[in-house]
mmCIF file of C-alpha atoms in Angstrom:
data_model
loop_
_atom_site.group_PDB
_atom_site.id
_atom_site.type_symbol
_atom_site.label_atom_id
_atom_site.label_comp_id
_atom_site.label_asym_id
_atom_site.label_seq_id
_atom_site.Cartn_x
_atom_site.Cartn_y
_atom_site.Cartn_z
ATOM 1 C CA MET A 1 117.658 100.752 93.690
ATOM 2 C CA LEU A 2 120.065 103.669 93.944
ATOM 3 C CA GLY A 3 118.830 105.183 90.749
ATOM 4 C CA HIS A 4 115.363 105.136 92.336
ATOM 5 C CA PHE A 5 116.586 107.108 95.347
ATOM 6 C CA ASN A 6 118.475 109.503 93.065
ATOM 7 C CA SER A 7 115.305 110.340 91.408
ATOM 8 C CA PHE A 8 113.828 111.224 94.843
ATOM 9 C CA ASN A 9 116.813 113.498 95.254
ATOM 10 C CA ALA A 10 116.131 115.127 91.887
ATOM 11 C CA MET A 11 112.534 115.665 92.819
ATOM 12 C CA ALA A 12 113.517 117.517 96.040
ATOM 13 C CA SER A 13 116.000 119.728 94.144
ATOM 14 C CA ASN A 14 113.339 120.692 91.660
ATOM 15 C CA ALA A 15 110.543 121.087 94.140
ATOM 16 C CA LYS A 16 110.152 124.871 93.677
ATOM 17 C CA LYS A 17 110.088 124.647 90.033
ATOM 18 C CA GLN A 18 107.537 121.819 90.022
ATOM 19 C CA ALA A 19 105.480 123.243 93.057
ATOM 20 C CA LYS A 20 104.203 119.815 93.778
ATOM 21 C CA LEU A 21 105.965 118.605 96.715
ATOM 22 C CA PRO A 22 104.130 118.224 99.927
ATOM 23 C CA MET A 23 106.311 120.444 101.773
ATOM 24 C CA ALA A 24 105.506 123.495 99.601
ATOM 25 C CA ALA A 25 101.813 122.777 100.550
ATOM 26 C CA ALA A 26 102.864 122.866 104.253
ATOM 27 C CA GLY A 27 104.538 126.164 104.021
ATOM 28 C CA CYS A 28 108.087 124.697 104.254
ATOM 29 C CA GLN A 29 109.556 127.007 101.640
ATOM 30 C CA ASN A 30 112.912 126.942 103.390
ATOM 31 C CA LEU A 31 113.429 123.319 102.230
ATOM 32 C CA THR A 32 112.331 123.900 98.676
ATOM 33 C CA ASP A 33 114.707 126.696 97.654
ATOM 34 C CA ASP A 34 116.022 126.882 94.223
ATOM 35 C CA GLU A 35 119.788 126.245 93.487
ATOM 36 C CA ASN A 36 120.136 129.911 92.635
ATOM 37 C CA ASP A 37 119.425 130.904 96.318
ATOM 38 C CA PRO A 38 122.292 131.871 98.609
ATOM 39 C CA LYS A 39 124.635 129.078 99.829
ATOM 40 C CA GLU A 40 125.238 130.479 103.307
ATOM 41 C CA THR A 41 123.292 127.626 104.960
ATOM 42 C CA THR A 42 124.410 126.607 108.427
ATOM 43 C CA ILE A 43 123.682 123.464 110.358
ATOM 44 C CA GLN A 44 121.811 125.331 112.913
ATOM 45 C CA SER A 45 119.407 126.962 110.499
ATOM 46 C CA CYS A 46 118.968 123.866 108.384
ATOM 47 C CA LYS A 47 119.007 120.827 110.578
ATOM 48 C CA ALA A 48 118.143 117.775 108.402
ATOM 49 C CA THR A 49 115.393 115.552 109.998
ATOM 50 C CA SER A 50 114.362 118.003 112.747
ATOM 51 C CA VAL A 51 113.149 120.590 110.268
ATOM 52 C CA ALA A 52 111.771 117.897 108.102
ATOM 53 C CA ALA A 53 109.791 116.297 110.915
ATOM 54 C CA ASN A 54 108.400 119.686 111.827
ATOM 55 C CA CYS A 55 107.082 120.169 108.328
ATOM 56 C CA ALA A 56 105.997 116.697 107.728
ATOM 57 C CA VAL A 57 103.433 116.491 110.605
ATOM 58 C CA PRO A 58 101.300 119.542 109.812
ATOM 59 C CA SER A 59 101.742 118.659 106.012
ATOM 60 C CA ALA A 60 100.345 115.197 106.700
ATOM 61 C CA ILE A 61 97.583 116.487 108.764
ATOM 62 C CA ARG A 62 96.544 118.866 106.080
ATOM 63 C CA THR A 63 96.499 116.096 103.554
ATOM 64 C CA VAL A 64 94.151 113.829 105.558
ATOM 65 C CA LEU A 65 91.922 116.667 106.805
ATOM 66 C CA PRO A 66 89.334 116.498 103.845
ATOM 67 C CA ASP A 67 89.327 112.674 104.443
ATOM 68 C CA LEU A 68 88.472 113.293 108.158
ATOM 69 C CA LYS A 69 85.760 115.840 107.219
ATOM 70 C CA LYS A 70 84.136 113.122 104.900
ATOM 71 C CA LEU A 71 84.576 110.555 107.544
ATOM 72 C CA GLY A 72 82.764 112.854 110.099
ATOM 73 C CA MET A 73 79.968 113.181 107.620
ATOM 74 C CA TYR A 74 79.721 109.457 107.025
ATOM 75 C CA TYR A 75 79.484 108.959 110.834
ATOM 76 C CA GLY A 76 76.619 111.495 111.008
ATOM 77 C CA ILE A 77 74.884 109.853 108.278
ATOM 78 C CA TYR A 78 75.210 106.486 109.735
ATOM 79 C CA LEU A 79 74.026 107.715 113.230
ATOM 80 C CA CYS A 80 70.945 109.493 111.853
ATOM 81 C CA LEU A 81 69.757 106.711 109.468
ATOM 82 C CA GLY A 82 70.656 103.890 111.877
ATOM 83 C CA THR A 83 68.861 105.583 114.812
ATOM 84 C CA LEU A 84 65.765 106.377 112.679
ATOM 85 C CA SER A 85 65.673 102.831 111.438
ATOM 86 C CA LEU A 86 65.896 101.343 114.924
ATOM 87 C CA LEU A 87 63.413 103.762 116.286
ATOM 88 C CA MET A 88 60.887 102.783 113.591
ATOM 89 C CA LEU A 89 61.536 99.072 114.464
ATOM 90 C CA LYS A 90 61.297 99.608 118.257
ATOM 91 C CA LYS A 91 58.524 97.166 118.707
ATOM 92 C CA HIS A 92 60.857 94.478 117.234
ATOM 93 C CA ILE A 93 63.765 95.301 119.493
ATOM 94 C CA ARG A 94 63.869 93.184 122.562
ATOM 95 C CA GLY A 95 65.945 93.528 125.726
ATOM 96 C CA HIS A 96 65.908 95.933 128.722
ATOM 97 C CA LYS A 97 64.418 99.316 127.417
ATOM 98 C CA THR A 98 64.371 102.759 128.940
ATOM 99 C CA ASN A 99 63.573 105.756 126.481
ATOM 100 C CA ASP A 100 62.914 104.799 122.773
ATOM 101 C CA PHE A 101 65.154 107.501 121.276
ATOM 102 C CA ILE A 102 68.106 107.033 123.683
ATOM 103 C CA ASP A 103 67.759 103.256 123.303
ATOM 104 C CA SER A 104 67.828 103.375 119.465
ATOM 105 C CA LEU A 105 70.806 105.868 119.409
ATOM 106 C CA TYR A 106 72.622 103.667 122.026
ATOM 107 C CA MET A 107 72.061 100.511 120.069
ATOM 108 C CA CYS A 108 73.277 102.235 116.805
ATOM 109 C CA VAL A 109 76.522 103.363 118.564
ATOM 110 C CA VAL A 110 76.950 99.833 120.119
ATOM 111 C CA THR A 111 76.543 98.249 116.664
ATOM 112 C CA MET A 112 78.753 100.659 114.926
ATOM 113 C CA THR A 113 81.614 100.308 117.403
ATOM 114 C CA THR A 114 81.350 96.663 117.222
ATOM 115 C CA VAL A 115 80.873 96.539 121.060
ATOM 116 C CA GLY A 116 77.647 94.536 120.716
ATOM 117 C CA TYR A 117 76.575 94.080 124.311
ATOM 118 C CA GLY A 118 73.396 92.182 123.366
ATOM 119 C CA ASP A 119 71.348 93.899 126.059
ATOM 120 C CA LEU A 120 69.162 95.118 123.006
ATOM 121 C CA TYR A 121 68.894 92.872 120.073
ATOM 122 C CA PRO A 122 66.587 92.601 116.943
ATOM 123 C CA HIS A 123 63.781 90.053 116.682
ATOM 124 C CA GLY A 124 62.352 89.287 113.321
ATOM 125 C CA ILE A 125 63.502 89.089 109.650
ATOM 126 C CA VAL A 126 63.363 92.844 108.913
ATOM 127 C CA PRO A 127 65.069 94.134 112.102
ATOM 128 C CA GLU A 128 67.705 91.450 111.660
ATOM 129 C CA LEU A 129 68.324 92.598 107.946
ATOM 130 C CA VAL A 130 68.373 96.121 109.103
ATOM 131 C CA CYS A 131 71.072 95.429 111.868
ATOM 132 C CA SER A 132 72.975 93.283 109.442
ATOM 133 C CA VAL A 133 73.275 96.310 107.047
ATOM 134 C CA LEU A 134 74.318 98.574 110.178
ATOM 135 C CA ILE A 135 77.111 95.974 110.991
ATOM 136 C CA ALA A 136 78.457 95.964 107.493
ATOM 137 C CA ALA A 137 78.337 99.676 107.263
ATOM 138 C CA GLY A 138 80.061 100.063 110.571
ATOM 139 C CA MET A 139 82.953 97.834 109.276
ATOM 140 C CA LEU A 140 83.175 99.840 106.210
ATOM 141 C CA LEU A 141 83.591 103.026 108.339
ATOM 142 C CA PHE A 142 86.371 101.236 110.247
ATOM 143 C CA GLY A 143 88.091 100.467 106.999
ATOM 144 C CA ILE A 144 87.932 104.083 105.900
ATOM 145 C CA VAL A 145 89.581 104.973 109.370
ATOM 146 C CA VAL A 146 92.372 102.409 108.604
ATOM 147 C CA LYS A 147 92.907 103.874 105.156
ATOM 148 C CA ILE A 148 93.164 107.547 106.499
ATOM 149 C CA ALA A 149 95.579 106.434 109.256
ATOM 150 C CA ALA A 150 97.762 104.594 106.691
ATOM 151 C CA LYS A 151 97.693 107.692 104.341
ATOM 152 C CA TYR A 152 98.785 109.830 107.197
ATOM 153 C CA LEU A 153 101.741 107.619 108.193
ATOM 154 C CA VAL A 154 102.889 107.161 104.469
ATOM 155 C CA PHE A 155 102.635 110.750 103.580
ATOM 156 C CA LYS A 156 104.530 111.882 106.783
ATOM 157 C CA GLN A 157 107.373 109.505 105.996
ATOM 158 C CA GLN A 158 107.529 110.563 102.479
ATOM 159 C CA ALA A 159 107.896 114.135 103.379
ATOM 160 C CA VAL A 160 110.537 113.349 105.976
ATOM 161 C CA LEU A 161 112.614 111.557 103.332
ATOM 162 C CA LEU A 162 112.204 114.287 100.676
ATOM 163 C CA ASN A 163 113.055 117.097 103.123
ATOM 164 C CA ALA A 164 115.961 115.281 104.543
ATOM 165 C CA LEU A 165 117.502 114.615 101.143
ATOM 166 C CA HIS A 166 116.947 118.255 100.001
ATOM 167 C CA VAL A 167 118.639 119.512 103.296
ATOM 168 C CA ALA A 168 121.379 116.979 102.921
ATOM 169 C CA ARG A 169 122.067 118.441 99.349
ATOM 170 C CA LYS A 170 122.506 121.860 101.082
ATOM 171 C CA ILE A 171 124.597 121.190 104.086
ATOM 172 C CA GLY A 172 126.217 117.917 102.874
ATOM 173 C CA PRO A 173 125.454 114.288 103.451
ATOM 174 C CA MET A 174 127.826 113.767 106.109
ATOM 175 C CA GLU A 175 126.611 116.771 108.090
ATOM 176 C CA ALA A 176 123.135 115.611 107.745
ATOM 177 C CA LEU A 177 123.923 112.040 108.968
ATOM 178 C CA LYS A 178 125.522 113.566 112.078
ATOM 179 C CA GLU A 179 122.401 115.677 112.705
ATOM 180 C CA ILE A 180 120.107 112.613 112.307
ATOM 181 C CA GLU A 181 122.112 110.766 114.896
ATOM 182 C CA THR A 182 121.538 113.445 117.503
ATOM 183 C CA LEU A 183 117.763 113.378 117.094
ATOM 184 C CA ASN A 184 115.484 111.307 119.456
ATOM 185 C CA VAL A 185 112.038 109.992 118.708
ATOM 186 C CA ASP A 186 109.244 111.960 120.123
ATOM 187 C CA TYR A 187 107.006 109.954 122.458
ATOM 188 C CA THR A 188 104.861 112.893 123.561
ATOM 189 C CA LYS A 189 101.810 112.265 121.636
ATOM 190 C CA CYS A 190 101.896 108.514 122.699
ATOM 191 C CA ILE A 191 102.118 109.426 126.238
ATOM 192 C CA ILE A 192 99.379 112.042 126.141
ATOM 193 C CA SER A 193 97.094 109.556 124.408
ATOM 194 C CA LEU A 194 97.761 107.066 127.054
ATOM 195 C CA VAL A 195 96.946 109.519 129.708
ATOM 196 C CA VAL A 196 93.807 110.594 127.999
ATOM 197 C CA MET A 197 92.642 106.982 127.622
ATOM 198 C CA GLY A 198 93.393 106.376 131.407
ATOM 199 C CA VAL A 199 91.273 109.478 132.438
ATOM 200 C CA HIS A 200 88.508 108.251 130.136
ATOM 201 C CA PHE A 201 88.610 104.768 131.702
ATOM 202 C CA VAL A 202 88.420 106.140 135.214
ATOM 203 C CA VAL A 203 85.332 108.372 134.243
ATOM 204 C CA GLY A 204 83.563 105.281 132.823
ATOM 205 C CA VAL A 205 84.258 103.251 135.942
ATOM 206 C CA PHE A 206 83.090 106.028 138.179
ATOM 207 C CA VAL A 207 79.699 106.176 136.208
ATOM 208 C CA LEU A 208 79.287 102.549 136.100
ATOM 209 C CA CYS A 209 79.675 102.464 139.902
ATOM 210 C CA THR A 210 77.574 105.370 140.855
ATOM 211 C CA VAL A 211 74.794 105.530 138.163
ATOM 212 C CA GLU A 212 74.594 101.754 137.280
ATOM 213 C CA ARG A 213 75.205 100.708 140.786
ATOM 214 C CA MET A 214 77.850 98.139 139.759
ATOM 215 C CA GLU A 215 80.448 96.586 142.018
ATOM 216 C CA SER A 216 84.068 97.952 141.433
ATOM 217 C CA ASP A 217 85.232 94.763 139.998
ATOM 218 C CA ASP A 218 82.190 94.495 137.696
ATOM 219 C CA ALA A 219 82.651 98.121 136.547
ATOM 220 C CA LEU A 220 86.376 97.588 135.779
ATOM 221 C CA TYR A 221 85.413 94.423 133.942
ATOM 222 C CA CYS A 222 82.695 96.311 131.959
ATOM 223 C CA ALA A 223 84.870 99.285 131.095
ATOM 224 C CA ILE A 224 87.737 97.193 129.833
ATOM 225 C CA SER A 225 85.516 94.865 127.706
ATOM 226 C CA THR A 226 83.741 97.898 126.243
ATOM 227 C CA MET A 227 86.820 100.000 125.380
ATOM 228 C CA THR A 228 88.506 97.012 123.781
ATOM 229 C CA THR A 229 85.062 96.313 121.827
ATOM 230 C CA VAL A 230 84.772 92.811 123.274
ATOM 231 C CA GLY A 231 81.510 93.570 124.914
ATOM 232 C CA PHE A 232 80.310 90.257 126.339
ATOM 233 C CA GLY A 233 77.094 91.763 127.500
ATOM 234 C CA ASP A 234 76.822 90.401 130.914
ATOM 235 C CA GLU A 235 77.385 93.843 132.305
ATOM 236 C CA SER A 236 76.360 96.927 130.462
ATOM 237 C CA PHE A 237 74.560 100.358 130.688
ATOM 238 C CA SER A 238 70.946 99.763 131.705
ATOM 239 C CA SER A 239 69.617 103.107 133.017
ATOM 240 C CA GLU A 240 68.420 105.984 130.886
ATOM 241 C CA PHE A 241 71.135 108.282 131.932
ATOM 242 C CA GLY A 242 73.619 105.496 131.781
ATOM 243 C CA ARG A 243 72.886 104.764 128.175
ATOM 244 C CA ALA A 244 72.808 108.468 127.339
ATOM 245 C CA PHE A 245 76.362 108.730 128.762
ATOM 246 C CA GLY A 246 77.447 105.424 127.479
ATOM 247 C CA MET A 247 76.739 106.045 123.749
ATOM 248 C CA ILE A 248 79.242 109.077 124.030
ATOM 249 C CA TRP A 249 81.548 107.310 126.272
ATOM 250 C CA ILE A 250 81.765 104.253 124.187
ATOM 251 C CA PHE A 251 82.359 106.085 120.799
ATOM 252 C CA THR A 252 85.140 108.225 122.472
ATOM 253 C CA GLY A 253 86.565 105.317 124.327
ATOM 254 C CA THR A 254 87.103 103.088 121.338
ATOM 255 C CA SER A 255 88.409 106.168 119.486
ATOM 256 C CA CYS A 256 91.046 106.661 122.380
ATOM 257 C CA VAL A 257 92.213 103.105 122.023
ATOM 258 C CA GLY A 258 92.520 103.454 118.131
ATOM 259 C CA GLN A 259 94.347 106.752 118.518
ATOM 260 C CA LEU A 260 96.867 105.207 120.950
ATOM 261 C CA PHE A 261 97.598 102.504 118.462
ATOM 262 C CA LEU A 262 98.036 105.045 115.681
ATOM 263 C CA TYR A 263 100.665 106.945 117.667
ATOM 264 C CA ALA A 264 102.351 103.685 118.837
ATOM 265 C CA VAL A 265 102.759 102.940 114.992
ATOM 266 C CA GLU A 266 103.809 106.288 114.313
ATOM 267 C CA VAL A 267 106.508 106.029 116.835
ATOM 268 C CA TYR A 268 107.701 102.715 115.205
ATOM 269 C CA THR A 269 107.539 104.247 111.718
ATOM 270 C CA ASP A 270 109.465 107.277 112.944
ATOM 271 C CA ILE A 271 112.316 104.930 114.237
ATOM 272 C CA GLU A 272 112.292 103.003 110.975
ATOM 273 C CA ALA A 273 112.324 106.200 108.954
ATOM 274 C CA LYS A 274 115.330 107.522 110.676
ATOM 275 C CA LYS A 275 117.140 104.243 109.759
ATOM 276 C CA PHE A 276 115.827 104.555 106.130
ATOM 277 C CA VAL A 277 116.920 108.155 105.680
ATOM 278 C CA LYS A 278 120.341 107.476 106.980
ATOM 279 C CA TRP A 279 120.685 104.409 104.660
ATOM 280 C CA VAL A 280 119.426 106.473 101.480
ATOM 281 C CA ILE A 281 121.851 109.479 102.302
ATOM 282 C CA ALA A 282 124.720 107.034 102.922
ATOM 283 C CA SER A 283 123.915 105.135 99.654
ATOM 284 C CA ASN A 284 123.979 108.271 97.661
ATOM 285 C CA VAL A 285 127.371 109.207 99.198
ATOM 286 C CA ILE A 286 128.687 105.765 98.192
ATOM 287 C CA ASP A 287 127.277 106.092 94.801
ATOM 288 C CA ARG A 288 128.801 109.450 94.195
ATOM 289 C CA ASN A 289 132.128 108.169 95.486
ATOM 290 C CA GLU A 290 131.987 105.257 93.215
ATOM 291 C CA ILE A 291 131.291 107.557 90.217
ATOM 292 C CA GLU A 292 134.212 109.722 91.095
ATOM 293 C CA ASP A 293 136.586 106.897 91.555
ATOM 294 C CA ALA A 294 135.509 105.643 88.096
ATOM 295 C CA ASP A 295 136.199 109.062 86.604
ATOM 296 C CA GLU A 296 139.600 109.280 88.165
ATOM 297 C CA LEU A 297 140.522 105.752 86.810
ATOM 298 C CA GLU A 298 139.376 106.639 83.336
ATOM 299 C CA LYS A 299 141.513 109.817 83.543
ATOM 300 C CA ASN A 300 144.426 107.866 84.557
ATOM 301 C CA ARG A 301 143.979 105.375 81.884
ATOM 302 C CA VAL A 302 143.810 108.167 79.232
ATOM 303 C CA ARG A 303 146.965 109.870 80.685
ATOM 304 C CA GLY A 304 148.841 106.480 80.484
#
């Protein structure tokens, strides 16, 4: 296991020569300097995990950015084809209807986000098959979202580890461990996401009360069941304006919940990464000390 960690250390020390480390792509040249660079590196100018974290986040975002663009394209294709299909099958869609186009787009969003109110539903073999395909495609899109989130978290933690190991090589492992102890986990994104979700929830409740004429308790109930994608269907958007607003609010609301979960997991992985980096650096120190003790013992035997 220690040999595996030492291989990470070797990768970090040769980062500039290989030009393949994620930090180089993120513009973190100060952490990938060659061994021939000046050695006057202070703790203030090269703090281990603080510098690593600052570099890792934008680097991770750049890594998943192409995937996010593709995901946006997939969502656009889904909405266009799904809305067009449901619009063509409008005579076979039952439930409370308002405007054909708005109803089709609204039903497509409700299906894609797995809310599934049931206020609009297919009737007949062909419409049911089309909706089944839309349901399956929506789940595939959700799988892609999970994959991108996992890639972001894994890449960020790898970048933090490699940067921390490289900085520890410059300022010394013991100094790096001291710096790691002084760092706190950042909860800012998690708090901001929670506030945004709360505002989004209040806006939805307000529209349900004013436009859909729901009682306050019914509006709260509908908003909660919608944002958690439960969608019982006994309360839903029924007016033309309400559905036009709802198809945007449902999509952004479920996204807010998903983003909050992502940031909560990111906080947890940051805590675990801090422990892991400390353990890796400490393991390298122990391994180096064992090698030096063995060399000293061998020298004493030769002298004896």
